[in-house]
CSV table of C-alpha atoms in Angstrom, one decimal:
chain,number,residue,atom,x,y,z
L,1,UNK,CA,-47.7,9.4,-6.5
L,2,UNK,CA,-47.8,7.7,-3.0
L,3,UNK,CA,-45.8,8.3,-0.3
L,4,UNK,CA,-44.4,4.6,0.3
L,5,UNK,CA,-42.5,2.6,-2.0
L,6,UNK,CA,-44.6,-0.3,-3.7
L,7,UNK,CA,-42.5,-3.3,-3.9
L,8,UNK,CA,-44.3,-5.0,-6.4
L,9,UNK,CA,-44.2,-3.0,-9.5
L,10,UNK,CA,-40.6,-1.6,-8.4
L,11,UNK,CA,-42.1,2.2,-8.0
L,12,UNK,CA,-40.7,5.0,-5.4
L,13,UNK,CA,-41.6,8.0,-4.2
L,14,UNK,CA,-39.8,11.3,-5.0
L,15,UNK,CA,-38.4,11.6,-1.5
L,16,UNK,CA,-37.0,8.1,-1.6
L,17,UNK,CA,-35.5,8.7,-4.9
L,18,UNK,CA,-33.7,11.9,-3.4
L,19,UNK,CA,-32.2,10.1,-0.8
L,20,UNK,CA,-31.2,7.3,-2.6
L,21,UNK,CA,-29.3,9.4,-5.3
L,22,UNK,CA,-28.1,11.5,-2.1
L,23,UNK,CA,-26.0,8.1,-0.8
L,24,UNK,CA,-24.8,7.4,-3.8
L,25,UNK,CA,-23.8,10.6,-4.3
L,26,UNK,CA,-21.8,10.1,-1.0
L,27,UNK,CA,-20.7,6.6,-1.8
L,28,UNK,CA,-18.8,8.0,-4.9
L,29,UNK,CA,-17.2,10.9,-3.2
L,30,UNK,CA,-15.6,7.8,-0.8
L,31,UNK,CA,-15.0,5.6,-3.2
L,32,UNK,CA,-13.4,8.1,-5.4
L,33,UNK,CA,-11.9,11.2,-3.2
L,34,UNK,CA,-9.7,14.3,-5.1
L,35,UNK,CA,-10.7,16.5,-7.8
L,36,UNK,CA,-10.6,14.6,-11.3
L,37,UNK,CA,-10.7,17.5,-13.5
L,38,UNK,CA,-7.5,17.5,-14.8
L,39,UNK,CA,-5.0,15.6,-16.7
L,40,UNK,CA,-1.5,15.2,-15.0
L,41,UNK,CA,0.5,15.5,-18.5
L,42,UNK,CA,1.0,19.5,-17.8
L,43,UNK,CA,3.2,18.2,-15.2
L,44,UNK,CA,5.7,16.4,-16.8
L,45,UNK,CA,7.7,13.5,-15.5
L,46,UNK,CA,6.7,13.1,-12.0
L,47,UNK,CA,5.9,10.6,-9.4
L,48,UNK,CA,1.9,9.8,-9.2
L,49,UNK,CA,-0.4,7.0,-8.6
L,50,UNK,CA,-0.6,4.9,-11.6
L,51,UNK,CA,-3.4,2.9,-13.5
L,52,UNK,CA,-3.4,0.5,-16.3
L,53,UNK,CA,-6.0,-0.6,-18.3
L,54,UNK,CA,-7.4,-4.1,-19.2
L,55,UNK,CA,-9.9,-3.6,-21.0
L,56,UNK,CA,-8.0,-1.3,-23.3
L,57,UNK,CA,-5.1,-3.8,-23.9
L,58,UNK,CA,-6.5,-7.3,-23.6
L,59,UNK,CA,-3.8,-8.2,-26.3
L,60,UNK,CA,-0.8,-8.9,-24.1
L,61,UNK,CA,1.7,-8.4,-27.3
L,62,UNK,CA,0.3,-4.5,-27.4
L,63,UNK,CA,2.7,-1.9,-25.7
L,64,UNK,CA,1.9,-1.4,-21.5
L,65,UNK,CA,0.6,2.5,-21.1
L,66,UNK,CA,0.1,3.7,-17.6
L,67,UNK,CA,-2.5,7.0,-16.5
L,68,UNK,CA,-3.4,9.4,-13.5
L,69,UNK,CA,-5.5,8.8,-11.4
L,70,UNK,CA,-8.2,11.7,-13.6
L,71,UNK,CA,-8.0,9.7,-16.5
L,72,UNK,CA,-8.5,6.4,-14.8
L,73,UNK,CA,-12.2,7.9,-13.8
L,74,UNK,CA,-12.7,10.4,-16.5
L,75,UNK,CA,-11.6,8.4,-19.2
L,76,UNK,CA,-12.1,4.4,-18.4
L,77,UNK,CA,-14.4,4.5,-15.4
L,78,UNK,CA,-16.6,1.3,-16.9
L,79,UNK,CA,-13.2,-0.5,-17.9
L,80,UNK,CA,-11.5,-3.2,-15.7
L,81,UNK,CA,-8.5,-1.1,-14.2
L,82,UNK,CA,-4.9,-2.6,-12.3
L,83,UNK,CA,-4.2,-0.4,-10.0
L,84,UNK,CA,-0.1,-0.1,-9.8
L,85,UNK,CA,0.4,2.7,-6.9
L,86,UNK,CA,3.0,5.2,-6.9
L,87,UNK,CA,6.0,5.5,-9.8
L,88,UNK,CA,8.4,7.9,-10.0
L,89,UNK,CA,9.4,9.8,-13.5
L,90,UNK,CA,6.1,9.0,-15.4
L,91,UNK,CA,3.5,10.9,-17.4
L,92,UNK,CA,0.3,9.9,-18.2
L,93,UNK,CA,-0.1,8.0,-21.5
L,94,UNK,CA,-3.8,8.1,-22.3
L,95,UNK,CA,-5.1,9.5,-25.2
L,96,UNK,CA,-1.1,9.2,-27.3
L,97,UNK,CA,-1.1,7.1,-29.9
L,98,UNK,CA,-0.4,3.4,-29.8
L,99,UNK,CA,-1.4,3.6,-26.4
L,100,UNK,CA,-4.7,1.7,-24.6
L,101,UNK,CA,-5.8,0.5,-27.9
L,102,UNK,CA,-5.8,4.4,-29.4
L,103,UNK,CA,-8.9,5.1,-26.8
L,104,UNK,CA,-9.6,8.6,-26.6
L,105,UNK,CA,-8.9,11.0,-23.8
L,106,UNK,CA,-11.7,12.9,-22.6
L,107,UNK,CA,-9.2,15.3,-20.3
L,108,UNK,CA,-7.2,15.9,-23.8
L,109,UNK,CA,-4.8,19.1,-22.8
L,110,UNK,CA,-3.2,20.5,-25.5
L,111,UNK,CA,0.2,19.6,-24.5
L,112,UNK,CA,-0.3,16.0,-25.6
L,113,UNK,CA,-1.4,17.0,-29.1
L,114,UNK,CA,2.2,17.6,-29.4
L,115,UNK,CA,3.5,14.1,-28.1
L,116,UNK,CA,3.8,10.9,-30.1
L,117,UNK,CA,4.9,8.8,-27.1
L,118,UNK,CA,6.4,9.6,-23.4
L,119,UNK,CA,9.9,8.6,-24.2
L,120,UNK,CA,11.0,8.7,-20.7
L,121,UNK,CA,8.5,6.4,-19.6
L,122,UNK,CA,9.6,3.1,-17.3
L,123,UNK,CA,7.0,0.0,-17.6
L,124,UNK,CA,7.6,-2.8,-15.7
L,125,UNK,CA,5.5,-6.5,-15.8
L,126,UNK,CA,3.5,-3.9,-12.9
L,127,UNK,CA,1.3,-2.8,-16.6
L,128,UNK,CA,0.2,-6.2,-16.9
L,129,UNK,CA,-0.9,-6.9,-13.2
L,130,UNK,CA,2.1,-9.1,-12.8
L,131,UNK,CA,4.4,-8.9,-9.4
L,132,UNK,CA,7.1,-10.1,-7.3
L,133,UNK,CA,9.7,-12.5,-8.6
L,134,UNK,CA,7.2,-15.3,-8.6
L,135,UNK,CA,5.5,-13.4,-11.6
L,136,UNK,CA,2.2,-13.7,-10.3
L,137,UNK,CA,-1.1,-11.4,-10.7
L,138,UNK,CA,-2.1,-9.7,-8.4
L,139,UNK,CA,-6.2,-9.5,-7.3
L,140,UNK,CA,-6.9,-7.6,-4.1
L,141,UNK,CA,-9.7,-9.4,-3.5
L,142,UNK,CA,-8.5,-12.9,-2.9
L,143,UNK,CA,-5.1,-11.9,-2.1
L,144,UNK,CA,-4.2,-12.2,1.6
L,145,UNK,CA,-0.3,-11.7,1.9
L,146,UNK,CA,1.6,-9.3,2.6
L,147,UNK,CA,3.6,-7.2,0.1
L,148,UNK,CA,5.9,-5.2,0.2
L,149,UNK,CA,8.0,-2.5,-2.3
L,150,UNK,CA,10.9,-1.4,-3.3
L,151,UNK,CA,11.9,2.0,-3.1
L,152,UNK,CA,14.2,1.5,-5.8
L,153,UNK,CA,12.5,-0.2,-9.1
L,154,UNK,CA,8.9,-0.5,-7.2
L,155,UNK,CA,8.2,-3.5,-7.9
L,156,UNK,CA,5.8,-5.5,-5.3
L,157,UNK,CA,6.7,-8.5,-3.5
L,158,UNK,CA,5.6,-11.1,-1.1
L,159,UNK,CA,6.6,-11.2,2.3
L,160,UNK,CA,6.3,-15.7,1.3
L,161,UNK,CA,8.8,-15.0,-1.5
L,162,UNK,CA,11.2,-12.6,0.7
L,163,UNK,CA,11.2,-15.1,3.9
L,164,UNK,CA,10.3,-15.0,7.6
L,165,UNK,CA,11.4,-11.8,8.6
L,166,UNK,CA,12.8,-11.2,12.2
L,167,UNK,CA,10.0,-9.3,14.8
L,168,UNK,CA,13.1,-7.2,15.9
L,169,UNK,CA,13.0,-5.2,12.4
L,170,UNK,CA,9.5,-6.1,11.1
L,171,UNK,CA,8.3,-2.1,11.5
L,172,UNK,CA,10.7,-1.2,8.4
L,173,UNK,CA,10.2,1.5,6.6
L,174,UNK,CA,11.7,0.6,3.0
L,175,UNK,CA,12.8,-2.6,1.7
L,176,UNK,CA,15.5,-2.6,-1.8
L,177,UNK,CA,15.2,-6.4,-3.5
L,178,UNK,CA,18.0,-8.3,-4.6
L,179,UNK,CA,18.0,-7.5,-8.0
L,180,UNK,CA,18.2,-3.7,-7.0
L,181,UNK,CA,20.8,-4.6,-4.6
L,182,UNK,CA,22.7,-5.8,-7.0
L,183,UNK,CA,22.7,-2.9,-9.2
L,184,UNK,CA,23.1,-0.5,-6.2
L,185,UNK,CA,25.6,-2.1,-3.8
L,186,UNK,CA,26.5,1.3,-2.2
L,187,UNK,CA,22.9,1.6,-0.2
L,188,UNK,CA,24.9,-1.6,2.6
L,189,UNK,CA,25.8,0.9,4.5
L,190,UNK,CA,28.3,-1.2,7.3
L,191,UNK,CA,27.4,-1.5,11.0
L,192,UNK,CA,24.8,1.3,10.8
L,193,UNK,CA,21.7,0.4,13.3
L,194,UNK,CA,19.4,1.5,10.7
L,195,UNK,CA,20.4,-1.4,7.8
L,196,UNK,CA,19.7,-4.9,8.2
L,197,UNK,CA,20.0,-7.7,5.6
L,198,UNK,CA,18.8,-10.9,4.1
L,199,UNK,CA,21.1,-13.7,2.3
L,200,UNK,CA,19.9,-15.8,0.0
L,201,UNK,CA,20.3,-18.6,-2.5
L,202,UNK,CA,19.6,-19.1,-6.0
L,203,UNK,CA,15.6,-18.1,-5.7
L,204,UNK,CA,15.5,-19.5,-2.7
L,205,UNK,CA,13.8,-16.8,0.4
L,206,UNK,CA,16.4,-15.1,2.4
L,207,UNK,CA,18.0,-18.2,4.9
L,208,UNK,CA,20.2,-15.9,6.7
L,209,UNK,CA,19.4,-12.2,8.9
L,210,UNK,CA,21.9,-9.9,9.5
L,211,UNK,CA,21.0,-7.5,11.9
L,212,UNK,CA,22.7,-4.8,14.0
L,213,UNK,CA,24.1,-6.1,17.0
L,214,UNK,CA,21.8,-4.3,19.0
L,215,UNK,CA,18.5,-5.6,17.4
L,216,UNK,CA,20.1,-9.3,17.6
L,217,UNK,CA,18.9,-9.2,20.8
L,218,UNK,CA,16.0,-7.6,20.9
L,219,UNK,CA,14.8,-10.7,18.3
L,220,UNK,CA,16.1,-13.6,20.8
L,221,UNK,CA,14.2,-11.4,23.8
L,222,UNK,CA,10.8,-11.0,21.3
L,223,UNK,CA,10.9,-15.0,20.2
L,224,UNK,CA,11.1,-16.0,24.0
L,225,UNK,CA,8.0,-13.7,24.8
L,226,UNK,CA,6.3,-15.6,22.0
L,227,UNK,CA,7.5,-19.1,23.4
L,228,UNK,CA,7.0,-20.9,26.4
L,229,UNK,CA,8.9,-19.5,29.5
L,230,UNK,CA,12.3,-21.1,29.4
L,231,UNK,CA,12.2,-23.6,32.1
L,232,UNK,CA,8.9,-23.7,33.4
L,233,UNK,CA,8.4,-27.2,34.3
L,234,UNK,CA,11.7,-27.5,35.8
L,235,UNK,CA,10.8,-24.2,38.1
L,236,UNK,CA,7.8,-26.0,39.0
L,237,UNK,CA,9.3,-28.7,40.0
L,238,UNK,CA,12.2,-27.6,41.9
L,239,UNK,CA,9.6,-25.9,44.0
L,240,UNK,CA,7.9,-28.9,44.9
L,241,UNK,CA,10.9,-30.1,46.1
L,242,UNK,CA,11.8,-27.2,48.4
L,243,UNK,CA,8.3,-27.6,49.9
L,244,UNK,CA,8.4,-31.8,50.3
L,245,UNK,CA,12.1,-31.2,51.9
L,246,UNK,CA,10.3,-28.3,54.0
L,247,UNK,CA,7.2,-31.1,55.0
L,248,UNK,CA,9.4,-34.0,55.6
L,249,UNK,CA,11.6,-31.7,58.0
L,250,UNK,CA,8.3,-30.7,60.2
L,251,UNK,CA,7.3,-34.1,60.1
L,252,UNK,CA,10.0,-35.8,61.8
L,253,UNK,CA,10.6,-32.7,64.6
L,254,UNK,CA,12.1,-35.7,66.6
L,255,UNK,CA,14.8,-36.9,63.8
L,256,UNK,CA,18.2,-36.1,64.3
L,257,UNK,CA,20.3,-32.9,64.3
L,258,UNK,CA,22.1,-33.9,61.3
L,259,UNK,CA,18.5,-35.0,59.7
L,260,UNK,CA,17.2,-31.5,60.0
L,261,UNK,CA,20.6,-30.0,58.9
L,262,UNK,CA,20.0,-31.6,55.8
L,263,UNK,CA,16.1,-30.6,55.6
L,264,UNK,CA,17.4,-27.0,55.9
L,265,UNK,CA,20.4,-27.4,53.5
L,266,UNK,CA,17.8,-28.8,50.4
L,267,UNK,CA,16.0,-25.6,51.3
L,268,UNK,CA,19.2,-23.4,51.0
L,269,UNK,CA,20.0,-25.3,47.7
L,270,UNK,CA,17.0,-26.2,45.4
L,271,UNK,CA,16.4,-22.1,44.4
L,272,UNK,CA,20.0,-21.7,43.5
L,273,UNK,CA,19.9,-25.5,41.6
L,274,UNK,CA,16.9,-23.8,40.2
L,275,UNK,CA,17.9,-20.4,38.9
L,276,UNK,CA,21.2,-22.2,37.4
L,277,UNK,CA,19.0,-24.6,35.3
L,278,UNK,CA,16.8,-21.4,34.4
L,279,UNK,CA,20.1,-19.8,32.9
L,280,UNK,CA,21.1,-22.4,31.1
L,281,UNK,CA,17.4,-23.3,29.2
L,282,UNK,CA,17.3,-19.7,28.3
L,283,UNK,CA,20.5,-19.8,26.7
L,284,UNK,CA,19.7,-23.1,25.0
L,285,UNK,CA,16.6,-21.1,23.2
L,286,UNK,CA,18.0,-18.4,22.7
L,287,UNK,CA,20.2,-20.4,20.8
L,288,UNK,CA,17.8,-22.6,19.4
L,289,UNK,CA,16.4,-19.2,18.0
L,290,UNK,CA,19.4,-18.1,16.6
L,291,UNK,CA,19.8,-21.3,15.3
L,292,UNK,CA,15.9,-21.6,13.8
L,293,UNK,CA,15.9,-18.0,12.0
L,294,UNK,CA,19.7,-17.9,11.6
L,295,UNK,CA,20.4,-14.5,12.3
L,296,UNK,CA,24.1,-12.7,13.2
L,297,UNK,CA,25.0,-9.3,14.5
L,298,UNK,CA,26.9,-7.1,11.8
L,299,UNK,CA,30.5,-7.9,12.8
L,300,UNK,CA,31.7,-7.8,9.3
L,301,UNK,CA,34.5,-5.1,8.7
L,302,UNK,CA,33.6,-2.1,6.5
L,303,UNK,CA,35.1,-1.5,2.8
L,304,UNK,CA,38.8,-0.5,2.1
L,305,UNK,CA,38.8,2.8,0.5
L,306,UNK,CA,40.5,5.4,0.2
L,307,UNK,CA,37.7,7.6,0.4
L,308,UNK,CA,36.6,6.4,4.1
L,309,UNK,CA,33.7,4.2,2.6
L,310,UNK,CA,31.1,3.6,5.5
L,311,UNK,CA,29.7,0.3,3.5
L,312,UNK,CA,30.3,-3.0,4.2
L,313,UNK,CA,32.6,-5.5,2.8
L,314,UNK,CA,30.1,-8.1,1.1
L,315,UNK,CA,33.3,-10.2,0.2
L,316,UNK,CA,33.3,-10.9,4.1
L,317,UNK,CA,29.7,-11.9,4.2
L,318,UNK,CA,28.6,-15.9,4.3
L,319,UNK,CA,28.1,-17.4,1.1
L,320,UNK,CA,25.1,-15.9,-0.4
L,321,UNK,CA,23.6,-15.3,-4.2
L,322,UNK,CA,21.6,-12.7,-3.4
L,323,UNK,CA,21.2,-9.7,-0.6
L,324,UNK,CA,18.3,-8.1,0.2
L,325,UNK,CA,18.2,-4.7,2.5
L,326,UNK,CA,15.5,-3.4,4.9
L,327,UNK,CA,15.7,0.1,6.2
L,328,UNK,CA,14.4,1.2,9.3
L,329,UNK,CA,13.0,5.2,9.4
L,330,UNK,CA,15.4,8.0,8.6
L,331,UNK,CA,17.9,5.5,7.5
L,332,UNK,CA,18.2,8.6,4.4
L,333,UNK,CA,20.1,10.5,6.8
L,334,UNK,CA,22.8,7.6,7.3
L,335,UNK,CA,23.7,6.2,3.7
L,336,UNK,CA,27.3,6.4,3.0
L,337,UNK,CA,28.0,10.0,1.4
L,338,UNK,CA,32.0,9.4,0.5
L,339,UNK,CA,32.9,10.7,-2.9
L,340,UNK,CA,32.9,7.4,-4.6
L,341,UNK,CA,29.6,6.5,-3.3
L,342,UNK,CA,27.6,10.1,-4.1
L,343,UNK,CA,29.4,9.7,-7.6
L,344,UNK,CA,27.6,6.7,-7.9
L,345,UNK,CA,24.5,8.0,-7.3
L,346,UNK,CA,24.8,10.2,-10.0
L,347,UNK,CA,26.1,7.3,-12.5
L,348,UNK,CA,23.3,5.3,-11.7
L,349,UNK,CA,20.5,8.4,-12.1
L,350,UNK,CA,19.4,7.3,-8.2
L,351,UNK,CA,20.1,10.5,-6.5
L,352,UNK,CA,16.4,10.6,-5.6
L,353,UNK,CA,17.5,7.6,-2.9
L,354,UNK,CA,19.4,10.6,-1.2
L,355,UNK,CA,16.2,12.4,-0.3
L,356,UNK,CA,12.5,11.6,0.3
L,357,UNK,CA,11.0,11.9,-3.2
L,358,UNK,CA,7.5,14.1,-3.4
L,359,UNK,CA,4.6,12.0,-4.5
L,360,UNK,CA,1.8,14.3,-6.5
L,361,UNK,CA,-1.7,12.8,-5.3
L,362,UNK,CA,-5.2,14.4,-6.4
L,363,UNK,CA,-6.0,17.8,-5.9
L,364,UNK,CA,-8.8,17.8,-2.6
L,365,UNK,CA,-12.1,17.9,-4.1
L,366,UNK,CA,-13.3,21.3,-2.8
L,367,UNK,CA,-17.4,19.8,-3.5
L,368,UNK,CA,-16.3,17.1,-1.2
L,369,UNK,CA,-19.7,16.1,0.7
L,370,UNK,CA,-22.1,18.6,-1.1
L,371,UNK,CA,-24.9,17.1,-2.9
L,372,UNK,CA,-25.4,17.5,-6.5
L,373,UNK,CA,-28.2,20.6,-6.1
L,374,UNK,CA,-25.9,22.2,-3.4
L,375,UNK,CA,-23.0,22.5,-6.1
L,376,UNK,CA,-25.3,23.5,-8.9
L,377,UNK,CA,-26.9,26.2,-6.7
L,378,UNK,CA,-23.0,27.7,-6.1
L,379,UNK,CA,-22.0,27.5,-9.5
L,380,UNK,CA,-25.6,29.4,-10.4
L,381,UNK,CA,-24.2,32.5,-8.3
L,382,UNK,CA,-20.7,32.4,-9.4
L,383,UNK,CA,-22.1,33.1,-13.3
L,384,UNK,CA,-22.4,36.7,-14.4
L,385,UNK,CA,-25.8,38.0,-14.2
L,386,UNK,CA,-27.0,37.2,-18.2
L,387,UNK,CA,-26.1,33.3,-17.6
L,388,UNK,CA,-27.8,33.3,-14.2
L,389,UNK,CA,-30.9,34.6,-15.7
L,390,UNK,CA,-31.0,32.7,-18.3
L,391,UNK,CA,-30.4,29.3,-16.6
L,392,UNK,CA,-33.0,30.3,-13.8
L,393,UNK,CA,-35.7,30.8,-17.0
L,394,UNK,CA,-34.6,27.2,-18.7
L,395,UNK,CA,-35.1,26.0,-15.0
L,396,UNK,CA,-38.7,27.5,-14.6
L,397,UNK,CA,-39.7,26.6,-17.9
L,398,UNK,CA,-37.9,22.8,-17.4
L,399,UNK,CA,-40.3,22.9,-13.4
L,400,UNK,CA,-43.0,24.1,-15.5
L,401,UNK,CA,-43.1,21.0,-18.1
L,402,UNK,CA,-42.5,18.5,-15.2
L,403,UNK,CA,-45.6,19.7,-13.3
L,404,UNK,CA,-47.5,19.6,-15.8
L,405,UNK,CA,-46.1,16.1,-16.8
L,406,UNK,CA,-46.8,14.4,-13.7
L,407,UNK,CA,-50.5,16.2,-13.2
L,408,UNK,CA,-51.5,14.4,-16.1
L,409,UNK,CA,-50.7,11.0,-14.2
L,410,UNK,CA,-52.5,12.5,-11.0
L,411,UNK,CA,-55.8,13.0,-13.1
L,412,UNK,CA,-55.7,9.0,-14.7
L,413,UNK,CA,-54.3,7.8,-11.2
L,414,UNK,CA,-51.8,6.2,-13.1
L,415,UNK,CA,-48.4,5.5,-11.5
L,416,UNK,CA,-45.5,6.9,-13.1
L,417,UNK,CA,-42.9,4.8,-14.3
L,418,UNK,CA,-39.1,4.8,-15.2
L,419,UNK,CA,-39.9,4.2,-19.0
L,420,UNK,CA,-42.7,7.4,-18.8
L,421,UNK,CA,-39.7,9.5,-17.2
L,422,UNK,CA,-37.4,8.1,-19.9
L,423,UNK,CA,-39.9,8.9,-23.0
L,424,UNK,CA,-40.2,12.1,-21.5
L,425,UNK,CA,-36.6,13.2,-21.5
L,426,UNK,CA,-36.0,11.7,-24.9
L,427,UNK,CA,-39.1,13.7,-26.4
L,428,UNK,CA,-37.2,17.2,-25.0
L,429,UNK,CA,-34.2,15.8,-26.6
L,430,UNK,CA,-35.7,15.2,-30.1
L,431,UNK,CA,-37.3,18.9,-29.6
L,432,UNK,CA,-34.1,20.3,-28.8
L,433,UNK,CA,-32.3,18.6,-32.3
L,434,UNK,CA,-35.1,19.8,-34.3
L,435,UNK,CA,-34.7,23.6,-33.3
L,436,UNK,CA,-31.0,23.4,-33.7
């Protein structure tokens, strides 16, 4: 074997081939981080990332099935996978019948043996790599906008098909859609500086922002940083005025008293003439933003309750079909807790709303970044002494055979192919059977 790689028959040398398998090696661990080694279904109903399959259920009549992230790579790592992120209250379907086309599970823990079905189970049009309202699929490579969940049904949504939304609350940190609004009208929590909201009509994107009064501001102030400076020509002008005045007053030194009185008084004059028209074109944009993204503080009076509800009155609001709510960080901490509303919580089955929920991810890999021979070599010394021995003689004898394999291609000069390492493997193979 040669030491360079020879382009034109395709061959490499050992080294080359070392390094190679060494950077894939690497590529996976990226690609795929977290221990894959086991099955979530132990766990029960919990919230995970999610996969669905499309290879496994091309027939879009057959029931959506959802899996962990283990059984996405164990089980259908060369099938086309829709990855649909975090859910809440799900176990993993593959290997149970009916679901992914009865495909096996290769991560098959005996708790599943007992399971026809995962009752409790929510599928969405998520399992068929639908989203949003607009029903669209979703493919990550082509798709450029952004999207957004809900923390309630977590569904996906784009920012097109929820509106423009305001700078002043743009950082958000959870967003509940209309429909979930709708269903859960006791998250509008009044005049609370952590809830703003979106009117809309029929499917329409939202046409109307209600923010705290506070942040109603801070969007007029953030739209005239993005425009022009209110007034700018005008400034500019009004300047130039003040300094032909101040020109035409030096010029004619030998004018009049009253001549020069008024040179100085158009001095005294033009910045105050200037500053008042300033005022007044920076309160005709910020009006003209208010107008152009139609947003209003929270004014609107809170429920009547006897139970001191802290939500608002939607009966008060402007005419709207739907409401949409985005939550800035810790806004948890601030939901209306009256009696009527925490009964509802319950009634609904939404009490995880009430507190951040725990998301289970994949274990940490503890091989991360070892090579293949470096995790072989550890699991050699955590065997008992027998096993180690023996898998140290099948190793020798397995060195032994490949030296003497590739001396035979040293003597003919011949290079050794892929097909020659192939035949060679399969001939141990057919060995092996016949001794069994």
């Amino acid at each position: 074997m040669t030491n360079n790689i020879n382009n034109e028959d395709g061959t490499e040398t050992a080294l080359d081939y070392i390094r190679r398998q060494e950077k894939l090696e690497k590529d996976a661990q990226d690609i795929l981080p977290g221990n894959f080694e086991k099955c979530t279904f132990s766990l029960g109903y919990i919230r995970q990332p999610l996969y669905a399959c499309k290879t496994c259920t091309i027939d879009q009549n057959e029931e959506p099935a959802g899996m962990c992230y283990s059984c996405s790579i164990a089980c259908h790592a060369s099938h086309d996978l829709f990855e649909l992120f975090p859910k809440r209250n799900f176990r993993c379907d593959c290997g149970l019948s009916g679901k992914f086309g009865g495909h096996s599970c290769s991560r098959m823990v005996p708790e599943k043996l007992d399971f026809a079905t995962n009752e409790k189970n929510q599928y969405n049009h998520n399992f068929k790599n639908l989203y949003c309202r607009c029903n669209q699929t979703y493919d990550p490579e082509k798709e450029e906008a952004t999207m957004y969940q809900c923390i309630a049904c977590e569904d996906w949504f784009h920012e097109r098909c929820i509106g423009n939304i305001p700078e002043a609350i743009d950082e958000f940190d959870c967003y509940v859609c209309r429909d979930c609004t709708k269903k859960y009208p006791f998250l509008m929590n009044g005049k609370d500086a952590k809830f703003s909201f979106g009117l809309s009509k029929g499917n329409e994107p939202i046409y109307q922002w209600i923010l705290p009064e506070g942040q109603v501001d801070e969007a007029k102030e953030k739209e005239l940083e993005v425009g022009e400076t209110p007034n700018q020509n005008n400034v500019a002008s009004n300047k130039e005025a003040v300094v032909a005045n101040h020109e035409t007053a030096v010029t004619h030194q030998d004018a009049t008293t009253s001549n020069q009185d008024t040179a100085v008084a158009n001095q005294e004059v033009s910045p105050l003439n200037q500053d008042t028209t300033a005022t007044g074109e920076k309160r005709k944009r910020e009006d003209e933003i208010k107008e152009k993204q139609n947003i209003i503080a929270n004014v609107f009076k809170k429920m009547k309750s006897d139970t001191d509800c802290q939500n608002v009155d939607m009966t008060l609001l402007p005419e709207h079909d739907h409401i949409e709510i985005f939550l800035q960080d810790n806004w948890r901490q601030n939901l209306c807790k009256c009696a009527k509303c925490l009964q509802d919580y319950t009634t609904q089955h939404v009490e995880y709303l009430l507190e951040e929920e725990a998301t289970i991810e994949p274990e940490n890999d503890e091989d991360a970044g070892k090579s293949l021979l470096e995790v072989g070599m550890e699991q050699l010394q955590r065997m008992d002494r027998v096993q180690a021995i023996e898998s140290l003689r099948a190793f020798q004898t397995l060195s032994s055979d490949l030296k003497t394999f590739f001396e035979s291609f040293k003597e003919t000069g011949k290079v050794v192919t892929k097909e020659d390492v192939q035949e060679y493997f399969d001939a141990k193979r057919r060995e092996r059977q016949q001794q069994q």
